[in-house]
XYZ file of C-alpha atoms in Angstrom:
488
model
C -7.701 -3.940 43.951
C -4.967 -1.291 44.993
C -3.132 0.374 42.109
C 0.039 -0.437 44.046
C -0.020 -3.721 43.346
C 2.684 -4.900 41.504
C 2.011 -5.550 38.116
C 2.827 -9.078 36.245
C 1.854 -10.679 39.506
C -0.913 -12.964 40.350
C -2.420 -10.796 42.353
C -2.218 -8.130 39.426
C -1.372 -9.816 35.750
C -0.291 -7.330 33.185
C -3.367 -6.390 31.510
C -2.852 -6.022 27.365
C -5.418 -5.146 24.550
C -5.227 -6.354 21.239
C -7.027 -4.588 18.653
C -7.895 -6.678 15.796
C -8.488 -10.848 15.599
C -6.773 -11.691 12.458
C -3.489 -13.345 12.781
C -1.463 -10.555 13.616
C -3.645 -10.437 16.857
C -4.152 -13.396 17.841
C -0.093 -14.567 16.759
C 0.778 -11.663 19.222
C -1.354 -12.943 21.978
C -0.212 -16.033 21.468
C 2.946 -15.393 21.480
C 3.050 -13.152 24.679
C 1.131 -15.795 26.593
C 4.027 -18.449 26.093
C 6.656 -16.026 26.259
C 9.587 -17.015 28.576
C 8.603 -14.763 31.520
C 5.540 -16.180 31.643
C 6.148 -19.864 31.260
C 8.918 -19.288 34.259
C 6.270 -17.573 36.722
C 8.081 -14.659 36.677
C 5.430 -12.617 34.774
C 1.466 -13.339 34.533
C -0.793 -11.906 31.719
C -4.229 -11.042 31.244
C -5.261 -10.606 27.465
C -8.256 -9.189 25.934
C -8.465 -9.805 22.246
C -11.662 -6.693 20.474
C -12.549 -6.882 16.716
C -15.217 -4.635 15.000
C -16.652 -7.907 13.192
C -18.440 -10.131 15.439
C -16.443 -13.069 14.190
C -12.932 -13.628 14.696
C -10.083 -14.357 11.965
C -10.163 -10.838 10.480
C -8.834 -11.005 6.344
C -8.821 -14.987 7.045
C -12.875 -14.932 6.681
C -12.884 -11.718 4.928
C -9.766 -11.474 2.669
C -8.668 -14.707 1.374
C -10.960 -16.590 -1.422
C -13.021 -18.907 0.182
C -11.594 -21.871 -2.591
C -8.426 -21.218 -0.970
C -6.681 -24.381 0.056
C -5.176 -23.142 3.064
C -7.610 -21.421 4.674
C -8.516 -24.299 6.959
C -5.561 -24.965 8.205
C -4.841 -21.387 9.006
C -8.549 -21.229 10.728
C -7.341 -24.334 12.775
C -4.196 -22.908 14.106
C -6.283 -19.716 15.419
C -9.138 -21.813 16.301
C -6.717 -23.691 19.044
C -5.259 -20.628 20.596
C -8.667 -18.818 21.090
C -10.294 -22.010 22.267
C -7.359 -22.651 25.170
C -9.423 -20.062 26.740
C -6.393 -17.891 28.309
C -7.322 -15.075 25.992
C -10.915 -13.248 25.804
C -12.630 -12.435 22.620
C -14.970 -9.283 22.230
C -16.079 -8.997 18.880
C -18.604 -6.558 17.607
C -16.536 -3.546 19.010
C -15.478 -1.046 16.960
C -12.010 0.977 18.164
C -12.768 4.669 17.782
C -16.558 4.184 18.171
C -17.168 1.758 21.002
C -13.846 2.017 22.764
C -11.259 5.071 22.633
C -7.590 5.089 23.321
C -8.644 6.826 26.717
C -10.574 3.399 28.030
C -7.975 1.085 26.590
C -5.096 3.057 28.609
C -7.522 3.341 31.466
C -8.043 -0.321 31.479
C -5.233 -1.881 30.029
C -1.037 -1.309 30.558
C -0.708 -2.249 26.869
C -2.407 -1.957 23.979
C -1.542 -3.823 20.664
C -2.903 -2.683 17.363
C -3.377 -5.436 14.633
C -5.986 -4.044 12.483
C -4.355 -5.176 9.173
C -4.777 -3.480 5.861
C -8.640 -3.392 4.072
C -8.704 -0.967 1.554
C -7.127 -1.196 -1.978
C -4.200 0.897 -2.891
C -4.995 3.670 -5.364
C -4.587 3.186 -9.055
C -3.934 7.278 -10.535
C -5.005 6.384 -13.897
C -7.738 8.237 -15.873
C -11.238 6.647 -16.135
C -10.709 4.954 -12.720
C -13.730 6.764 -11.385
C -16.068 4.996 -14.149
C -18.559 2.686 -13.526
C -17.554 -0.692 -13.720
C -14.258 0.185 -12.266
C -13.695 -1.604 -9.077
C -11.410 -2.157 -6.115
C -10.103 -6.037 -6.299
C -10.825 -5.755 -1.927
C -13.796 -4.538 -2.375
C -14.701 -7.791 -4.126
C -12.674 -10.013 -2.014
C -15.277 -8.613 0.740
C -18.251 -8.896 -1.340
C -17.523 -12.446 -2.194
C -16.140 -13.353 1.485
C -19.582 -11.941 2.627
C -18.311 -9.095 4.474
C -21.183 -7.975 6.887
C -20.516 -4.634 6.145
C -20.481 -4.093 2.146
C -23.528 -4.487 0.248
C -24.792 -8.223 -0.694
C -24.685 -6.981 -4.447
C -22.081 -7.147 -7.018
C -22.938 -6.011 -10.798
C -21.365 -8.491 -12.799
C -22.487 -7.800 -15.974
C -19.434 -7.977 -17.966
C -18.349 -10.546 -20.665
C -14.774 -9.148 -20.677
C -12.810 -8.278 -17.496
C -9.538 -6.977 -16.942
C -7.988 -7.902 -13.605
C -4.421 -5.217 -12.944
C -2.372 -6.897 -10.576
C 0.079 -9.422 -10.145
C -0.115 -11.120 -6.918
C -1.806 -13.295 -4.660
C -5.240 -11.047 -4.613
C -4.905 -10.595 -8.126
C -5.209 -14.340 -9.260
C -7.901 -14.834 -6.453
C -10.122 -12.344 -8.049
C -9.526 -13.664 -11.313
C -10.165 -17.138 -10.469
C -13.425 -16.277 -8.777
C -14.572 -14.172 -11.733
C -13.814 -16.891 -14.243
C -14.684 -20.493 -12.218
C -17.919 -22.121 -12.657
C -20.240 -20.743 -9.456
C -21.133 -24.554 -8.967
C -17.639 -25.183 -8.305
C -17.488 -22.890 -5.181
C -20.644 -24.574 -3.676
C -17.952 -26.963 -1.611
C -16.804 -23.636 0.010
C -18.597 -21.538 2.380
C -19.666 -18.660 -0.275
C -22.661 -17.090 0.958
C -26.099 -17.826 -0.915
C -25.919 -14.285 -2.645
C -22.678 -14.841 -3.411
C -23.200 -18.136 -5.604
C -26.433 -16.831 -7.302
C -24.618 -13.603 -8.510
C -21.729 -15.912 -9.912
C -24.096 -18.148 -11.427
C -25.678 -15.891 -13.262
C -22.336 -14.155 -14.463
C -22.118 -13.790 -18.269
C -18.173 -13.559 -18.201
C -16.248 -15.559 -20.944
C -12.922 -14.013 -20.816
C -10.789 -12.468 -17.568
C -7.625 -11.005 -17.930
C -4.742 -10.524 -15.546
C -2.175 -7.552 -16.405
C 0.984 -7.299 -14.600
C 3.558 -4.522 -15.480
C 6.887 -6.821 -15.265
C 7.851 -10.556 -16.783
C 6.807 -13.544 -15.571
C 10.108 -14.042 -13.393
C 8.754 -10.842 -11.421
C 5.401 -11.995 -10.698
C 4.329 -11.537 -6.722
C 2.349 -14.843 -6.436
C 3.365 -17.899 -5.257
C 3.084 -21.331 -6.839
C 0.516 -22.788 -5.317
C -1.824 -19.649 -6.133
C -0.781 -20.263 -10.211
C -1.330 -23.747 -10.231
C -4.680 -23.371 -8.536
C -5.543 -21.386 -11.801
C -5.747 -24.508 -13.802
C -8.107 -26.391 -11.436
C -10.922 -24.673 -12.657
C -13.033 -27.100 -14.363
C -14.476 -25.367 -18.149
C -11.786 -22.528 -17.929
C -8.639 -22.426 -20.584
C -5.615 -20.677 -19.937
C -4.573 -18.672 -22.344
C -0.911 -16.969 -22.403
C 1.302 -14.923 -24.955
C 4.726 -15.492 -26.307
C 5.659 -11.788 -26.733
C 5.362 -11.272 -22.845
C 7.849 -14.138 -22.171
C 10.573 -11.902 -21.876
C 13.746 -12.812 -19.256
C 16.578 -10.670 -18.901
C 19.642 -11.319 -17.206
C 18.365 -10.076 -13.624
C 15.449 -12.498 -14.241
C 18.049 -15.366 -14.961
C 19.726 -14.480 -12.039
C 16.326 -15.052 -9.894
C 15.077 -18.469 -11.755
C 18.663 -19.785 -10.889
C 18.538 -18.650 -7.397
C 15.352 -18.578 -5.981
C 13.206 -22.069 -6.153
C 9.950 -20.481 -5.945
C 10.735 -18.220 -8.804
C 12.060 -21.187 -11.018
C 9.089 -23.585 -10.025
C 6.837 -20.363 -11.179
C 8.499 -20.212 -14.567
C 8.508 -23.419 -15.124
C 4.811 -23.673 -14.853
C 3.999 -20.794 -16.950
C 6.550 -22.067 -19.958
C 5.023 -25.702 -19.924
C 1.721 -24.332 -20.022
C 2.524 -22.039 -23.142
C 4.622 -24.750 -24.624
C 0.893 -27.110 -24.363
C -0.552 -24.649 -25.705
C -2.061 -24.575 -29.109
C -1.111 -22.044 -31.702
C -4.414 -21.776 -32.873
C -6.491 -20.456 -29.938
C -9.536 -21.184 -31.496
C -9.015 -24.696 -31.077
C -9.301 -24.063 -27.224
C -12.747 -25.534 -26.378
C -13.920 -23.905 -22.718
C -16.516 -21.878 -22.085
C -14.139 -19.616 -20.188
C -10.869 -18.289 -20.524
C -8.782 -16.533 -17.937
C -5.885 -14.741 -20.137
C -2.100 -14.198 -18.182
C -0.506 -11.147 -19.652
C 2.984 -9.805 -18.717
C 4.695 -6.535 -19.606
C 1.830 -4.113 -19.352
C 1.560 -0.569 -17.373
C -2.194 0.736 -17.712
C -2.300 3.706 -18.793
C -6.263 4.807 -18.897
C -9.316 3.376 -18.563
C -12.227 4.990 -21.102
C -15.894 4.978 -21.877
C -17.378 5.721 -25.311
C -20.062 7.164 -27.390
C -22.519 4.050 -26.574
C -21.748 4.047 -23.164
C -20.485 7.313 -21.582
C -19.091 6.742 -18.130
C -19.165 2.965 -17.961
C -16.072 1.256 -18.941
C -15.586 0.311 -21.965
C -11.706 -0.582 -22.566
C -8.636 -0.247 -21.028
C -5.359 1.028 -22.681
C -2.122 -0.417 -21.563
C 1.546 0.581 -22.743
C 3.724 -2.237 -23.824
C 6.676 -2.729 -20.960
C 10.366 -4.195 -21.520
C 12.840 -5.513 -19.133
C 15.865 -2.997 -18.403
C 18.533 -5.669 -17.388
C 17.996 -5.050 -13.559
C 14.481 -6.806 -13.573
C 12.710 -3.401 -13.648
C 10.288 -2.627 -16.467
C 10.779 0.494 -18.769
C 7.862 1.823 -21.342
C 8.281 1.238 -25.033
C 5.965 3.645 -26.385
C 4.072 1.035 -27.726
C -0.181 1.104 -26.582
C -2.889 -1.347 -26.844
C -6.265 -1.493 -26.251
C -8.335 -4.187 -24.721
C -12.107 -3.700 -25.301
C -13.226 -4.600 -21.626
C -16.542 -4.214 -19.820
C -15.123 -4.007 -15.852
C -12.021 -3.703 -14.716
C -10.368 -4.893 -10.940
C -7.947 -3.002 -9.271
C -5.657 -5.615 -7.598
C -2.367 -3.839 -6.897
C -2.271 -4.014 -2.823
C -4.431 -3.265 0.154
C -3.262 -0.185 2.189
C -3.931 0.598 5.724
C -6.144 2.874 6.937
C -5.683 5.555 10.232
C -6.606 4.499 13.222
C -8.414 7.479 15.780
C -6.237 9.222 18.171
C -3.246 7.660 16.721
C -0.228 8.770 14.112
C -0.736 7.526 10.815
C 1.641 7.671 7.593
C -0.347 8.296 4.769
C 2.376 7.626 2.506
C 2.666 4.384 3.599
C -0.613 3.497 4.810
C 0.979 2.377 7.840
C 1.622 3.463 12.165
C 4.584 5.229 12.626
C 6.430 3.079 14.829
C 10.127 1.544 15.895
C 10.131 -2.251 15.511
C 6.594 -2.332 16.695
C 6.868 0.573 19.226
C 4.107 3.261 17.924
C 5.757 6.922 17.751
C 3.581 10.066 18.429
C 4.147 12.950 15.835
C 7.604 13.902 17.576
C 8.808 10.380 16.991
C 8.784 9.322 20.419
C 7.396 6.204 21.760
C 3.849 6.258 23.190
C 4.201 4.461 26.445
C 2.302 1.339 26.414
C 1.202 1.605 22.364
C 2.375 -1.105 20.053
C 1.347 -2.236 16.523
C 1.990 -5.701 14.554
C 1.177 -6.957 11.192
C 0.246 -4.851 7.790
C -0.761 -2.074 10.337
C 2.831 -1.916 11.270
C 4.735 -2.669 8.365
C 2.419 -2.582 5.267
C 0.229 -5.040 3.482
C 3.485 -7.327 2.415
C 4.816 -10.738 3.237
C 2.566 -14.031 4.486
C 1.600 -15.605 7.578
C 5.255 -16.292 8.343
C 6.297 -12.965 8.367
C 3.263 -12.146 10.382
C 4.739 -14.469 13.268
C 8.203 -13.498 12.998
C 6.350 -9.635 13.326
C 4.488 -10.386 16.051
C 7.454 -12.061 18.117
C 9.496 -8.263 17.190
C 6.844 -6.554 18.817
C 5.826 -8.555 22.067
C 9.519 -8.542 22.679
C 9.670 -4.744 23.009
C 6.976 -5.000 25.021
C 8.380 -7.408 27.236
C 10.971 -5.097 27.664
C 9.327 -2.399 28.620
C 7.090 -3.795 30.961
C 8.885 -2.737 34.024
C 8.097 1.279 32.844
C 4.514 1.130 31.496
C 2.295 3.398 32.774
C -0.066 1.273 35.182
C -3.926 1.127 33.918
C -5.991 2.554 36.974
C -9.205 0.308 36.532
C -7.139 -2.882 35.403
C -10.143 -5.366 36.765
C -11.220 -7.760 34.174
C -14.911 -7.101 34.599
C -14.648 -3.467 34.043
C -14.125 -3.481 30.510
C -17.585 -5.878 30.201
C -19.644 -3.275 32.150
C -18.397 -0.323 30.447
C -19.326 -1.689 27.267
C -22.596 -2.928 28.395
C -23.485 0.318 29.884
C -22.487 1.906 26.160
C -25.002 -0.605 24.578
C -22.305 -2.662 22.658
C -23.353 -5.867 21.454
C -20.265 -7.337 22.176
C -19.795 -11.195 21.208
C -17.867 -13.832 22.977
C -15.709 -16.690 21.794
C -18.707 -19.049 23.016
C -20.803 -17.203 20.815
C -18.334 -17.619 17.959
C -18.534 -21.500 18.590
C -22.446 -20.915 18.307
C -22.294 -19.020 15.219
C -19.469 -21.664 13.997
C -22.112 -24.364 14.734
C -24.965 -22.390 13.115
C -23.076 -22.012 9.841
C -22.076 -25.321 9.799
C -25.662 -26.463 9.759
C -26.506 -24.375 7.115
C -24.012 -25.956 5.176
C -25.657 -29.388 6.429
C -29.357 -28.453 5.065
C -27.961 -27.006 2.300
C -26.333 -30.174 1.154
C -29.396 -32.103 1.850
C -31.213 -29.850 -0.380
C -28.929 -30.287 -3.121
C -29.372 -34.051 -3.519
C -32.869 -33.490 -3.052
C -32.665 -31.909 -6.246
C -29.717 -34.227 -7.820
C -26.944 -31.780 -7.120
C -24.402 -33.961 -5.097
C -22.300 -31.349 -3.221
C -21.751 -31.846 0.263
C -21.182 -28.258 2.140
C -19.091 -27.921 5.074
C -20.432 -24.282 5.836
C -22.499 -21.461 4.646
C -21.319 -18.153 5.822
C -24.003 -15.915 7.714
C -23.460 -12.367 6.401
C -25.749 -9.826 8.060
C -24.049 -8.124 10.695
C -27.388 -8.522 13.217
C -27.682 -12.264 12.623
C -24.583 -12.590 13.334
C -24.331 -10.966 16.519
C -28.180 -12.682 17.350
C -26.690 -15.899 16.994
C -23.239 -15.186 18.666
C -25.702 -13.997 21.833
C -27.974 -16.742 22.031
C -30.760 -15.602 19.907
C -32.198 -16.753 16.350
C -31.511 -15.165 13.227
C -33.964 -13.521 11.210
C -35.395 -15.400 8.407
C -33.561 -13.943 5.113
């Protein structure tokens, strides 16, 4: 095809690569296909969606607790977009390894990075390196069956500390404290079920730096804690401190009002004598605690034996300050869930202090601060790991709007034919997966759920399993490409 053919026409659609198939990437692709220039016929687009994993959905598949009630709705929405057939999916393709930036610029007029954030934010306190100190994001990847993490996790602690007051911290705490049999209705892999089943945990403590009115989780996630069977929630009256800013937030923000109301109701219903609690496991919620040190002891050198906190107080503006009072908690494991952090992308500038690709409204910037023509970002790699799904949609709209504004000045791809990228991956020996391949893997995981349900019934356990997640990458690829997975 002649490179002189006008870009964006029926003869030569605007070719766009989206790197990352989580909500940010899928929403960006969807918004572009539904944009006014495309709907009016002024512009035609051809979009390819790449992901380093064989399956789509990103952190919805590998970063949200399997018992989360909203997973199914989000997955269904993403499925509908990709199932239309106007966006091609290439799974098991790693940007920076299988494809370079030069490759993408050769075959696409524009590139949108939507790679998200998968690493834990650092917690710089002594002892963080001890055995038994874990990143919350790593634990989430394990229980979500991430193909690139070990299938084993050392669940040996009876008492556990979780540092953080966001949704991930609550997910981690809930998964640690919940009984494994109650998770069988989810898609957890068998290795995760077996490990959780054998966990000796009795007490999980969640610590937040500020007060109950400043927590970062949402009402739904908070209420989920009370749905765990045989798990008592424990709160402490001395942690319920409210300053002027807290009162303002409670009066002006319905979400804050709801959460504070839930917490105060729980503590009001709690027996004064905690020995009257009868559940075999307890989930403790602590506020106004700042971690100071994770420590070992002579009996367990190099292993977590406890964690020290400084007690905080609110300063009147909703912020916390130390009181000089310190308290120790004997625990055998610590999970850091203070947030995610982005990872640098090859050949693209990166802000290591913020964990994002430098950008102006989604237009990626070079080292001098100038916009790299045709290169964009959306989602957490653009703005940092904050906000919910609704923010991701608005974020993608901003990025796509700028891309459309720039379309006349985009450097045209030298080899835009859609079949060329397929040939390139095949020639490099990349076993890419497709949307049709995901449908095959999806059907396989559902069949595993049916088999597990039948096996459970034969053993007197009446649990209907919708699916069982396939973990090994090689099996995911094999099934997606029409083969049969190896026996595990």
